[in-house]
């Protein structure tokens, strides 16, 4: 069970109560997803400008919305396929915004090494989700929730490194965090790929 699964299990009851209140207000879950993406985009803009504290705070504010949209969909009984695809797509946009912001900041600073680290972290983050999506395909039908760096773990690292960089006025937390994500996300993608291979091999596929 990943950290995401554990946290989801522990927060299910209070999140559902909050979602019930939001659902009674008639707010569509897709709008919650879009507002969350807007907050991430604003966070990315501040990060690109080097204002890491403001960027980290906005990123932190976007997190509850990332969980609330699904809970509201359940409360409204609107767990359609399109909502799931939209949510996943917006998550990929959010990843792209944040890592592009770090890449831009370091490119402007002449730090090509950290630009490469940001691109590697972005690639790994996309591949972690891509392997799971491909494994969920009807032709494969393998559930993939394993991995050291699922989305929640990656977001936690992003939050810690961004807020720390803003609080201490230092890029050192960003350098450490991006390297951790570059290595961890890509290893997780390979870990998930290996998991799929073993399941298919045991099935004779």
JSON list of C-alpha atoms in Angstrom, two decimals, residues 16 36 58 61 70 74 99 111 129 135 156 163 176 192 198-199 204:
[
{"chain": "A", "resi": 16, "resn": "UNK", "atom": "CA", "xyz": [-16.50, 12.94, 2.69]},
{"chain": "A", "resi": 36, "resn": "UNK", "atom": "CA", "xyz": [-6.81, 23.59, -8.24]},
{"chain": "A", "resi": 58, "resn": "UNK", "atom": "CA", "xyz": [-0.07, 28.42, -3.28]},
{"chain": "A", "resi": 61, "resn": "UNK", "atom": "CA", "xyz": [-3.41, 25.54, -0.91]},
{"chain": "A", "resi": 70, "resn": "UNK", "atom": "CA", "xyz": [-13.11, 13.15, -6.27]},
{"chain": "A", "resi": 74, "resn": "UNK", "atom": "CA", "xyz": [-18.80, 10.57, -5.09]},
{"chain": "A", "resi": 99, "resn": "UNK", "atom": "CA", "xyz": [8.74, 21.47, -13.22]},
{"chain": "A", "resi": 111, "resn": "UNK", "atom": "CA", "xyz": [22.30, 26.42, -14.02]},
{"chain": "A", "resi": 129, "resn": "UNK", "atom": "CA", "xyz": [1.53, 7.84, -14.31]},
{"chain": "A", "resi": 135, "resn": "UNK", "atom": "CA", "xyz": [-1.25, -1.24, -17.35]},
{"chain": "A", "resi": 156, "resn": "UNK", "atom": "CA", "xyz": [5.43, 16.33, -0.50]},
{"chain": "A", "resi": 163, "resn": "UNK", "atom": "CA", "xyz": [8.89, 26.21, 1.23]},
{"chain": "A", "resi": 176, "resn": "UNK", "atom": "CA", "xyz": [18.45, 18.43, -3.30]},
{"chain": "A", "resi": 192, "resn": "UNK", "atom": "CA", "xyz": [6.13, -0.24, -11.81]},
{"chain": "A", "resi": 198, "resn": "UNK", "atom": "CA", "xyz": [6.22, -10.04, -13.37]},
{"chain": "A", "resi": 199, "resn": "UNK", "atom": "CA", "xyz": [2.41, -10.13, -13.29]},
{"chain": "A", "resi": 204, "resn": "UNK", "atom": "CA", "xyz": [1.68, -16.40, -19.21]}
]
